[in-house]
Coordinates of C-alpha atoms and ligand atoms in Angstrom, one line a residue:
X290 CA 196.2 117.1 -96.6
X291 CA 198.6 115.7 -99.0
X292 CA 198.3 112.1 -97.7
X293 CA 196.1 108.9 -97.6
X294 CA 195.1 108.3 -93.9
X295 CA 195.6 104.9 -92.1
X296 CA 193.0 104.3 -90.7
X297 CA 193.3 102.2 -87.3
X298 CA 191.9 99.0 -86.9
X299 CA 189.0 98.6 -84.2
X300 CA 190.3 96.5 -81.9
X301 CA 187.8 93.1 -80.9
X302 CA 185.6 94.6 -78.2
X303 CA 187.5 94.0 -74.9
X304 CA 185.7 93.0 -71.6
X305 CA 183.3 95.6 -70.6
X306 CA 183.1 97.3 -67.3
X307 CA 180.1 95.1 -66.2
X308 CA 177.3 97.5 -66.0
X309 CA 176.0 98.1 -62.3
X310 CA 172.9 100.5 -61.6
X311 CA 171.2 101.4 -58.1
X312 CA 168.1 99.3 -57.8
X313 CA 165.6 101.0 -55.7
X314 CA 163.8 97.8 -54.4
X315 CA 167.0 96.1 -53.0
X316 CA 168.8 100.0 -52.1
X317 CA 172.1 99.2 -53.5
X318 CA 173.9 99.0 -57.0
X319 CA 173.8 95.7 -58.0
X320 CA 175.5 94.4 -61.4
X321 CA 172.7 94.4 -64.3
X322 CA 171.9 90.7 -65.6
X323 CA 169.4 90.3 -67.5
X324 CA 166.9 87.6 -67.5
X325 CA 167.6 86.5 -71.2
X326 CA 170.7 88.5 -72.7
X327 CA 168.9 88.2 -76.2
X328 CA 165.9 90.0 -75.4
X329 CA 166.2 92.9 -72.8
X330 CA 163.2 94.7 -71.8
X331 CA 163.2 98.0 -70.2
X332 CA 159.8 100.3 -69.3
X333 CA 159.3 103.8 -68.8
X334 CA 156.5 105.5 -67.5
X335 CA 155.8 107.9 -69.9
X336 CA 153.6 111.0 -70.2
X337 CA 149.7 111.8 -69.5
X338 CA 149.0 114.2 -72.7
X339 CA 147.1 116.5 -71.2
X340 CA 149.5 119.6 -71.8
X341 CA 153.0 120.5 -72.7
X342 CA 155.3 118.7 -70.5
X343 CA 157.8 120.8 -68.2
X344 CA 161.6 120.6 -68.0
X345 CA 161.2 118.1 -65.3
X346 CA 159.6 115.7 -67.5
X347 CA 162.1 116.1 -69.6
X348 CA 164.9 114.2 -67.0
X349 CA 163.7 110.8 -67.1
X350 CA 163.4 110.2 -71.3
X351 CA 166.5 111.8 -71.5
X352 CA 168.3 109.6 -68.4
X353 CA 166.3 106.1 -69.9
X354 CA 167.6 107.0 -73.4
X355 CA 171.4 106.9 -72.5
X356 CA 170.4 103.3 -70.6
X357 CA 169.0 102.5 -73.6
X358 CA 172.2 103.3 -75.8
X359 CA 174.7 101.8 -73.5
X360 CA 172.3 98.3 -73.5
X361 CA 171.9 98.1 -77.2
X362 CA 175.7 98.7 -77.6
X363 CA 176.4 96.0 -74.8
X364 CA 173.8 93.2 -76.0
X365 CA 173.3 94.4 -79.7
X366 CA 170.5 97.0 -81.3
X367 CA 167.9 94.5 -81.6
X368 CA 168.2 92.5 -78.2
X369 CA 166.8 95.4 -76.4
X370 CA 162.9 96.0 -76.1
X371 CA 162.1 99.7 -74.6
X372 CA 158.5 100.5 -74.0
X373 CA 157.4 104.1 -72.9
X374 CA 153.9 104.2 -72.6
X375 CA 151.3 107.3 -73.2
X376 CA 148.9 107.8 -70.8
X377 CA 145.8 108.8 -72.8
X378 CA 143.5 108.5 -69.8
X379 CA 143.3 110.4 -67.3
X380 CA 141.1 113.1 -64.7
X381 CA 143.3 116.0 -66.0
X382 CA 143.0 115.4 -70.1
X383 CA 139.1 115.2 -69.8
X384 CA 139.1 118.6 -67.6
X385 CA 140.7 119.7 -71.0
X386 CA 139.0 118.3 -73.3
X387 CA 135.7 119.6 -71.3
X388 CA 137.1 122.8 -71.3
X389 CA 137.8 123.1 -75.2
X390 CA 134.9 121.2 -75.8
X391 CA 136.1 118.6 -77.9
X392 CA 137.4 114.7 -77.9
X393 CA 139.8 113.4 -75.4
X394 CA 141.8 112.2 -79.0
X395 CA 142.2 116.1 -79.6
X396 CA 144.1 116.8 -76.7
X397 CA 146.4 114.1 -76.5
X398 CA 147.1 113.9 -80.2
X399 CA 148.2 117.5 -80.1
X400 CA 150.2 117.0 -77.1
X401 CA 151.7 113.7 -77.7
X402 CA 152.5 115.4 -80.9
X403 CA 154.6 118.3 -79.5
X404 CA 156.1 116.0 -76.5
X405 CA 157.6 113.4 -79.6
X406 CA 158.5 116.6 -81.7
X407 CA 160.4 117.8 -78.4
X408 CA 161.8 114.5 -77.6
X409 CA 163.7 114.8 -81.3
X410 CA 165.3 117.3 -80.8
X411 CA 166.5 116.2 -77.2
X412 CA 168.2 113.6 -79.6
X413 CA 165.7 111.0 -77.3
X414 CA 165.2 107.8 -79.8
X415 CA 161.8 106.7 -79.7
X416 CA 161.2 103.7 -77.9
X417 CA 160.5 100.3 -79.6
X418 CA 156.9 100.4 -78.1
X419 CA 154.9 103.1 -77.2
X420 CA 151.6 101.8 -75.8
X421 CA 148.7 104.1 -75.3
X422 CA 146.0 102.9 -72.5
X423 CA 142.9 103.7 -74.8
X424 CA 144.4 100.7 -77.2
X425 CA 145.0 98.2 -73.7
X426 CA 141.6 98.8 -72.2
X427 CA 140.0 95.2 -72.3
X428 CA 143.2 93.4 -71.5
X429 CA 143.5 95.7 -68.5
X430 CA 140.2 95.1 -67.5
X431 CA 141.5 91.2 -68.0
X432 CA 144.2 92.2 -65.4
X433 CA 141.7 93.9 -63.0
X434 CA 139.6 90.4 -63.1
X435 CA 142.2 88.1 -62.1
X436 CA 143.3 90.2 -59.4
X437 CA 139.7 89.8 -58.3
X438 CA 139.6 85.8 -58.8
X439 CA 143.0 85.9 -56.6
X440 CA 141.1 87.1 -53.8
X441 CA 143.0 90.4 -53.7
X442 CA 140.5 92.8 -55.1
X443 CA 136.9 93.4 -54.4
X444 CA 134.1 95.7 -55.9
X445 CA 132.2 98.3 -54.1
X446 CA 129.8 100.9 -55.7
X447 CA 130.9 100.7 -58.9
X448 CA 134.8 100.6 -58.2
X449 CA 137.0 98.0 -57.7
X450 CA 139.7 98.6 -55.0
X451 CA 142.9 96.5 -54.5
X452 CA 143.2 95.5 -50.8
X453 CA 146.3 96.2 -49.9
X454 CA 146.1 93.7 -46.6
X455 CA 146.2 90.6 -49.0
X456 CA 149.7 91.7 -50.5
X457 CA 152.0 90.8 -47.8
X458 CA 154.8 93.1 -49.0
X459 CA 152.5 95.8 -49.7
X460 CA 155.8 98.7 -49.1
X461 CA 158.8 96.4 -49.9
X462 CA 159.5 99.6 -52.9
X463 CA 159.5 102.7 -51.0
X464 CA 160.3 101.4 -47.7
X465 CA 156.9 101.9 -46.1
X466 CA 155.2 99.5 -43.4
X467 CA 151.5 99.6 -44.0
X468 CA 150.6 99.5 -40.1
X469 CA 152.7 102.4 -40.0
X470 CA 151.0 104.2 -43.2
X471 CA 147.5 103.0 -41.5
X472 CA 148.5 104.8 -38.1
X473 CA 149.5 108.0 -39.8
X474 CA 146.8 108.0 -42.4
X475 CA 145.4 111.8 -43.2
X476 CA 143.6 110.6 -46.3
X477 CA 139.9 111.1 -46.6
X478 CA 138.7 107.5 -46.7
X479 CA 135.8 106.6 -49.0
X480 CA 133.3 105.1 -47.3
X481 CA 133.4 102.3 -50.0
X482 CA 137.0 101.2 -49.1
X483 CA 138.0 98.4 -46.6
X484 CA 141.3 99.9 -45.6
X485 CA 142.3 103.6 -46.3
X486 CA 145.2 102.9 -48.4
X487 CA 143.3 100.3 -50.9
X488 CA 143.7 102.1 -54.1
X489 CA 141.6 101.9 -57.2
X490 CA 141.5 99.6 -60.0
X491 CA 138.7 101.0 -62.0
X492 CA 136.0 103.7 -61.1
X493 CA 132.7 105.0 -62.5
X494 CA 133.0 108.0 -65.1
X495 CA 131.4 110.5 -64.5
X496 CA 128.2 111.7 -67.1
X497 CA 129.5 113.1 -70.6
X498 CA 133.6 110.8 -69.7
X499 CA 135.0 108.6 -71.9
X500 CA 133.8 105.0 -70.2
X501 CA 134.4 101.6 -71.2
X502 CA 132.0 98.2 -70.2
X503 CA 133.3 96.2 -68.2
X504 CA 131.7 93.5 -65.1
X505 CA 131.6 96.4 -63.0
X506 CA 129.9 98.8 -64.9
X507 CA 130.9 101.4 -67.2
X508 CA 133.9 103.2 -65.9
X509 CA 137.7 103.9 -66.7
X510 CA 140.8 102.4 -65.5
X511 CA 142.7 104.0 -62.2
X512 CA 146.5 104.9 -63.3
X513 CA 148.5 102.1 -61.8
X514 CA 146.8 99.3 -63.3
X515 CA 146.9 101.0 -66.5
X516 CA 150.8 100.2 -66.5
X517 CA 150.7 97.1 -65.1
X518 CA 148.5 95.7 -67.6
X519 CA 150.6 97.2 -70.3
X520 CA 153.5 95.7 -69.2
X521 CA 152.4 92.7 -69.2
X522 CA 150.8 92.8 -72.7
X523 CA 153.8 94.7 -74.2
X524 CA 157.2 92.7 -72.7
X525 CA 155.6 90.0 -70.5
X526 CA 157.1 89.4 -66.8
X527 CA 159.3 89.5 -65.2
X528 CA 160.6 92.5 -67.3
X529 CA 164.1 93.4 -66.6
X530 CA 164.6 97.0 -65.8
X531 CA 161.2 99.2 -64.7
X532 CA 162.5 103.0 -64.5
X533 CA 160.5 106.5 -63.5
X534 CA 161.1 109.7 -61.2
X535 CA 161.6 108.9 -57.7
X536 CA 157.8 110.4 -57.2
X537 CA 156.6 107.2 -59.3
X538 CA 157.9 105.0 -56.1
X539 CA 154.7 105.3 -54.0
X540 CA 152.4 104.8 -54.8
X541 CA 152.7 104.3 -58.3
X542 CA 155.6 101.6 -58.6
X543 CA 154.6 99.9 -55.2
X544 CA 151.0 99.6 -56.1
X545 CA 151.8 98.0 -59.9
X546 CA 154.3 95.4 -58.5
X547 CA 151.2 94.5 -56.3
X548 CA 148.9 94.3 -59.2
X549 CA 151.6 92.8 -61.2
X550 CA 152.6 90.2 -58.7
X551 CA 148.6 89.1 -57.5
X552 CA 147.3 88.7 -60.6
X553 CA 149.1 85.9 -61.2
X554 CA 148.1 84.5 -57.6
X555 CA 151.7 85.5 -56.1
X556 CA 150.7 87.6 -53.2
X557 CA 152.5 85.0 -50.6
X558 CA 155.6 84.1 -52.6
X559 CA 158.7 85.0 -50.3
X560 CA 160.1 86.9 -53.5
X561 CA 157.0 87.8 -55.3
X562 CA 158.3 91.0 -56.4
X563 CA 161.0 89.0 -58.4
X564 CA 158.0 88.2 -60.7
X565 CA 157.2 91.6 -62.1
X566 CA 160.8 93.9 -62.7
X567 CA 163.8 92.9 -61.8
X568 CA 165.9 96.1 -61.3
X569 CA 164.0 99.3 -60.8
X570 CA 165.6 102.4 -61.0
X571 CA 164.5 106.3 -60.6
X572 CA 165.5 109.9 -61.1
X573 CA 166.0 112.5 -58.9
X574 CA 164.0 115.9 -59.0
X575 CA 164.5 118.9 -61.0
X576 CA 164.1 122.2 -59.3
X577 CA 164.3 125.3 -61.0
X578 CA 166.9 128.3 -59.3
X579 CA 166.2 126.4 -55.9
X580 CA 162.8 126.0 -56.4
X581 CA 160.3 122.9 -56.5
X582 CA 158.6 124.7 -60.1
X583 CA 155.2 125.2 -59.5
X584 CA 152.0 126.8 -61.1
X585 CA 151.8 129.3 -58.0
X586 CA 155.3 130.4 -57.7
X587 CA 155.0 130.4 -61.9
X588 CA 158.2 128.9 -62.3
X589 CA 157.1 126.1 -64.4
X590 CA 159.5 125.9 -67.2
X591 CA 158.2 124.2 -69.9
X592 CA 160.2 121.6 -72.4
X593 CA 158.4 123.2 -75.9
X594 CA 159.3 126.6 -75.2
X595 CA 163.1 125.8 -73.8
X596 CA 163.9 123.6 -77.2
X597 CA 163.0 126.9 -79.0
X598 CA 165.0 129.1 -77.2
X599 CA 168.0 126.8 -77.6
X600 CA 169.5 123.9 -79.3
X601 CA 168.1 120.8 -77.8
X602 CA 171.6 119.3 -76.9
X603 CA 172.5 122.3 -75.0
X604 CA 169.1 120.9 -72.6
X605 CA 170.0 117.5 -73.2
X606 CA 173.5 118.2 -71.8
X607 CA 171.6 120.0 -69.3
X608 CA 170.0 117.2 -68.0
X609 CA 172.7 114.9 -67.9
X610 CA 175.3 116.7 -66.1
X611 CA 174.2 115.3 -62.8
X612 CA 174.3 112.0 -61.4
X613 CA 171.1 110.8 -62.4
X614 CA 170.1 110.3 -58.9
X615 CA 171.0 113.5 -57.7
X616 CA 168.5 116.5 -57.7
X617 CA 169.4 118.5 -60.3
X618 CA 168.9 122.6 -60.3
X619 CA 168.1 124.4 -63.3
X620 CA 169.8 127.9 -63.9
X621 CA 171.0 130.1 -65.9
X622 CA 174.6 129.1 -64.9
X623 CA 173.4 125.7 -65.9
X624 CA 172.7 126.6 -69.1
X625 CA 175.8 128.7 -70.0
X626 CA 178.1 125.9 -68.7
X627 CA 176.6 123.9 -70.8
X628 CA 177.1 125.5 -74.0
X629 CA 180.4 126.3 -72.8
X630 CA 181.1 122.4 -73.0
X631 CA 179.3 121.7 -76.0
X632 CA 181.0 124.3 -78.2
X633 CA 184.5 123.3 -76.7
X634 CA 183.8 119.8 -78.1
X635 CA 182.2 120.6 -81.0
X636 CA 185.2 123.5 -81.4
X637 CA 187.3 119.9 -81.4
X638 CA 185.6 118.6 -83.7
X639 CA 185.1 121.3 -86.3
X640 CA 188.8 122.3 -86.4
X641 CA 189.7 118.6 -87.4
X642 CA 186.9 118.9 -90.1
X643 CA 189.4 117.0 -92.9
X644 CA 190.5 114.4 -90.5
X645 CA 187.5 111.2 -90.5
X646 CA 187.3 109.7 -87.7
X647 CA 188.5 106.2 -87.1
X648 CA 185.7 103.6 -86.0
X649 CA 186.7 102.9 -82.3
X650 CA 185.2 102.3 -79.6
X651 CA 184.7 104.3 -76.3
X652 CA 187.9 104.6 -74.1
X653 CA 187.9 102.7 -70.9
X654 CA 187.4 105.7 -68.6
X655 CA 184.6 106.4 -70.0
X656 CA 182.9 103.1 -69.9
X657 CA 183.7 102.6 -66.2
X658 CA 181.9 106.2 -65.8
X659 CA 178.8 105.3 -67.6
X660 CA 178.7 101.4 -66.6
X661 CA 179.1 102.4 -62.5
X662 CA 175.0 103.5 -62.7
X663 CA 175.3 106.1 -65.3
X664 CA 178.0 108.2 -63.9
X665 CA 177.3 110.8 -66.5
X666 CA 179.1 113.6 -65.0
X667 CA 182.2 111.7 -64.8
X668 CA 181.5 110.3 -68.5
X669 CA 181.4 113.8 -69.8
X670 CA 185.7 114.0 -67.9
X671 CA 186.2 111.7 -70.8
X672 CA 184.8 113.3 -73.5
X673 CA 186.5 116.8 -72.6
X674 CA 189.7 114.8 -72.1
X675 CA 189.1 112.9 -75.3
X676 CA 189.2 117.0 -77.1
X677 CA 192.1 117.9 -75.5
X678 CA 193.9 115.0 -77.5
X679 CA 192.6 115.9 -80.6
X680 CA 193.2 119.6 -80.4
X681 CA 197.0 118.7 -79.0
X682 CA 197.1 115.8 -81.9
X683 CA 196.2 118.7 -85.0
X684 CA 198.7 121.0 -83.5
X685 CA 201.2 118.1 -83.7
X686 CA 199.9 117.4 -87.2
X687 CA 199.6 114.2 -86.1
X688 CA 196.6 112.7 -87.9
X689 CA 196.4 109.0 -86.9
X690 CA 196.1 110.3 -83.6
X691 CA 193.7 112.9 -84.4
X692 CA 191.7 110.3 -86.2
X693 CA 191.6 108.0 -83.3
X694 CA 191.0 110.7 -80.4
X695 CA 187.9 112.0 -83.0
X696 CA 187.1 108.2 -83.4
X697 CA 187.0 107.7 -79.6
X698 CA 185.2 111.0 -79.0
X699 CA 182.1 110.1 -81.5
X700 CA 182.0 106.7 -79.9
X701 CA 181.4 108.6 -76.4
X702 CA 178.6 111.0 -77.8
X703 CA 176.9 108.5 -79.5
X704 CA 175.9 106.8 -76.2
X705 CA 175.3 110.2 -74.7
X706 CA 173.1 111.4 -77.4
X707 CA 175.7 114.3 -77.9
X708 CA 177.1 115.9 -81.1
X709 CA 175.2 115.0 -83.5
X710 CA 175.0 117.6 -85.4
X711 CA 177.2 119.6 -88.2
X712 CA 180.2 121.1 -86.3
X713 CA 180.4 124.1 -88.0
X714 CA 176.5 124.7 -88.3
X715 CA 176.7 124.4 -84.6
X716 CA 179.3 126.7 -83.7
X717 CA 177.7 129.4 -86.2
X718 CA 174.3 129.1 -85.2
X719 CA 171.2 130.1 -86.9
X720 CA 173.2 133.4 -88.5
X721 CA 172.3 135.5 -91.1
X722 CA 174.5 134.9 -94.8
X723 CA 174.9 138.6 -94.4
X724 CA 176.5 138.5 -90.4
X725 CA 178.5 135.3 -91.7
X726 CA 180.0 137.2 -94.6
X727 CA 180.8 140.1 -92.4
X728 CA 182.4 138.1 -89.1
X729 CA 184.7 135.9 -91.7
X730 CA 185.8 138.8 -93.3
X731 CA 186.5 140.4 -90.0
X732 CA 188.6 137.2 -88.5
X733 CA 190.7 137.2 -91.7
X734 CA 191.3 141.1 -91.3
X735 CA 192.2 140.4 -87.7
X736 CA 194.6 137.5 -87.8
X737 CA 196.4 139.7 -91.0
X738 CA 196.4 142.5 -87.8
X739 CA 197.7 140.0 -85.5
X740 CA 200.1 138.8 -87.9
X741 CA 201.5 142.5 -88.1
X742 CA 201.2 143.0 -84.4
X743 CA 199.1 146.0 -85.1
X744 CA 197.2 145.9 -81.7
X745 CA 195.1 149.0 -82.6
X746 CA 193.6 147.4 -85.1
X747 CA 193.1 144.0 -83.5
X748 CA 190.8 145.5 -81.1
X749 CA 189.2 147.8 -83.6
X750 CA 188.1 144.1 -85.0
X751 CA 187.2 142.7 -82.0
X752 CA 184.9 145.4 -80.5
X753 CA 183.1 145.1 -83.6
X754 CA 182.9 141.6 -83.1
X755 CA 181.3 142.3 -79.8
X756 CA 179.1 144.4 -81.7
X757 CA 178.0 141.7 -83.8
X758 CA 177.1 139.5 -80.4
X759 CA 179.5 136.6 -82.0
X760 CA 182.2 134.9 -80.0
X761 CA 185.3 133.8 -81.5
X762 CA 187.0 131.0 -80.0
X763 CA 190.5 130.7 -80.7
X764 CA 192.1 127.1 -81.3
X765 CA 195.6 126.0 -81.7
X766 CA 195.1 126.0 -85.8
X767 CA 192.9 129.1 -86.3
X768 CA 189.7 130.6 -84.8
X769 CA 185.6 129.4 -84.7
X770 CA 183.1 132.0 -84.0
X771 CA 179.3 131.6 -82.7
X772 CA 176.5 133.8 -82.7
X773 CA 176.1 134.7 -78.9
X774 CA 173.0 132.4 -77.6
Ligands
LIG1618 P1 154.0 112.9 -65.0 O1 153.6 113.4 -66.4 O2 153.7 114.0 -64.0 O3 153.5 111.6 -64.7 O4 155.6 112.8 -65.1 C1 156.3 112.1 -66.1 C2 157.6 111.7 -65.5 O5 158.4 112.9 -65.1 C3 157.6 110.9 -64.3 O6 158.6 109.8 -64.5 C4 157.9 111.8 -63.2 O7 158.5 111.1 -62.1 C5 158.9 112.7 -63.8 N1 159.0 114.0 -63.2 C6 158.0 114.9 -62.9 N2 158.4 116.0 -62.3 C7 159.8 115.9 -62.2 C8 160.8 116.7 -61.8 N3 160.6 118.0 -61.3 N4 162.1 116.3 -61.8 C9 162.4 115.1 -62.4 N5 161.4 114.2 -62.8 C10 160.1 114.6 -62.8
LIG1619 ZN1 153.6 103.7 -64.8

């Protein structure tokens, strides 16, 4: 391009947006403090390994990973400690495993494998922690004890229950008033439990399941201590964000802020809940063409086999183009819009190839988007805006502003998780050298055609193109072309 670029200056990091987010527990968007701006802590329920998970799954690493970006970039990269635990215990993994016929450690090591493999190329960074149960067991067991000694707990028959009458704001989470849940209580009750909505802290295994000792006897953990105890162990409490799908609320969430909150003898603090997470925010559902996916219906979609079918971004994108709160509906028109949006940008990005980008940081549109509770939808406006500039800046061969538009634009998708790959491997796709050959030697026959104006023979060109199964996408200075996905 003839000439040295200048490149501009990042400017010193103006004021932020402050970031708000929706905070189940207190049912409004509150602005995000944390407790100790040095050290962050953020936890995730993460997956029971038992099989591949489904597209579902999928929303709330993907959601938790853009938090995670926008509070490393606000506090710094190492102030922020994100745990995402792996369930390795559970009812459904030893069905499988007594099924195959093998360990428990088989199954879940294969499918924690595949779920990380899938996370990658989601573009979902692992989490600083990643604590499995099998490796927390005494200190959960700990947990379970003190709970006990509190006088909130008691042992029948082998199990130990959680008595839900000792925790005065037992349903502060989801809203629920436990007279009310006692009234309309459909559960069976065990004949071993005081109350029908005391929930279990550890059971007895059944002959030929993994058990561990412990006072009680030999038994495994029920799931909500499981986090609790991990919590604990991993960040300490009060940790500062606790995040999940909005299924986790009850009883999963409610019942660990109890455990959380009585083991340390809490149970009649005015606040308690202040003592185990701060903020605690959830995703909404996925459906899939309308539907709540299901084994029966046999619409479950699963994670592994969409990330084959199609570049990971294009589900990542996906995922993120509602409000994260909003129920989301996977579809086929879904899916095309958002290739649609990723080559555009990409398209941006490849046709300014010889332009670096300067090292800037994300506009202010888009930082009150992504700071007002993850407003993704109205974060991706600014990214679309931000490749209109560039694509109006090349045509202008105007490259300062090309290189600060670009700049901008990577600075956007970085906290997205977006466009990280090779522009031009992207809009070629996984093509043959042969087909590659063929459609560049076609685009340079038909801009010579166009150049003539010899329309016959431009559309001679494209119907081959068609042929081929390639779209060309013409730009301002010259065309791109993709392998129809
Ligand atoms: P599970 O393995 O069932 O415990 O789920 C792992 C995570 O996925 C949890 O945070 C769930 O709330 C979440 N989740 C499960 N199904 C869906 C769905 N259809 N849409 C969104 N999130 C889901
Ligand atoms: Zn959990």
């Amino acid at each position: 391009m003839g000439r040295t670029l200048r490149l501009a200056r990042k400017p010193a990091k103006t004021s932020l947006m402050p970031l708000h987010i929706h905070d189940t527990l207190r049912r409004e968007k509150r602005l995000f403090e944390p407790r100790d701006p040095n050290r962050v802590t953020l936890y995730v329920c993460g997956p029971t390994v038992y099989d591949y998970a489904h597209i579902g799954n999928a929303r709330p690493p993907v959601v938790f990973d853009v938090l995670v970006r926008l509070l490393r970039r606000t506090y710094g990269a190492d102030k922020v400690i994100y745990a995402r635990n792996v369930t390795d215990v559970d009812d459904k993994i030893n069905q499988k495993a007594a099924k195959e016929g093998v360990p428990i450690g088989q199954v879940t090591a294969r499918y924690e494998a595949a779920y990380l493999a899938d996370m990658g190329l989601l573009n979902v960074s692992p989490p600083d922690l990643a604590p499995h149960v099998t490796d927390y067991i005494p200190a959960i067991v700990d947990q379970i004890q003190a709970i006990v000694d509190a006088g909130c707990a008691y042992a029948a028959e082998g199990h130990v229950l959680f008595d839900v009458s000792s925790y005065p704001s037992y349903g502060a989470l989801s809203g629920r008033n436990l007279d009310d849940m006692i009234a309309g209580a459909r559960v069976e009750v065990a004949p071993y439990k005081k109350n029908p909505h005391d929930f279990v802290l550890w059971k007895p295994s059944k002959d030929g399941e993994p058990s561990w000792p412990s006072p009680w006897g030999d038994g495994r953990p029920g799931w909500h201590i499981e986090c609790s105890a991990m919590i604990e162990q991993t960040l300490g409490l009060p940790i500062d964000i606790h995040g999940g799908g909005i299924d986790l609320v009850f009883p999963h969430h409610e019942n660990e802020i109890a455990q959380g909150v009585c083991a340390h003898g809490h149970a009649h603090g005015d606040r308690a809940h202040d003592e185990y997470a701060r903020y605690w925010m959830h995703n909404g559902f996925l459906t899939v063409d309308a539907e709540k996916m299901s084994k029966s219906i046999g619409n479950v979609l699963l994670l592994h086999d969409l990330v084959q079918a199609m570049p990971g971004e294009v589900v990542r994108w996906a995922l993120l183009s509602a409000h994260y709160r909003q129920p989301l509906d996977w579809n086929q028109a879904l899916l095309d819009q958002s290739r649609k949006s990723l080559d555009r940008l990409y398209g941006a990005l490849h046709r300014s190839a010889a332009v670096p980008a300067a090292d800037l940081d994300p506009p202010a549109d888009f930082l009150k988007s992504i700071e007002d509770d993850l407003n993704t939808p109205g974060a991706m406006a600014a990214l679309f805006a931000l490749s209109s500039e560039i694509e109006r800046a090349m045509t202008a061969g105007d490259l300062d502003a090309v290189a600060q538009a670009k700049g901008r634009l990577v600075a956007c998708a970085d906290i997205l998780g977006v466009l990280q790959s090779d522009p031009g491997a992207w809009l070629e796709g996984e093509v043959s050298d042969a087909l590659r050959v063929e459609v560049e030697a076609l685009l340079e026959q038909r801009a010579a055609a166009r150049a003539a104006k010899d329309w016959p023979e431009a559309d001679r060109i494209r119907d081959r193109l068609n042929e081929l199964n390639v779209v060309v996408m013409d730009g301002p200075t010259g065309a791109t072309w993709r392998a129809k996905g």
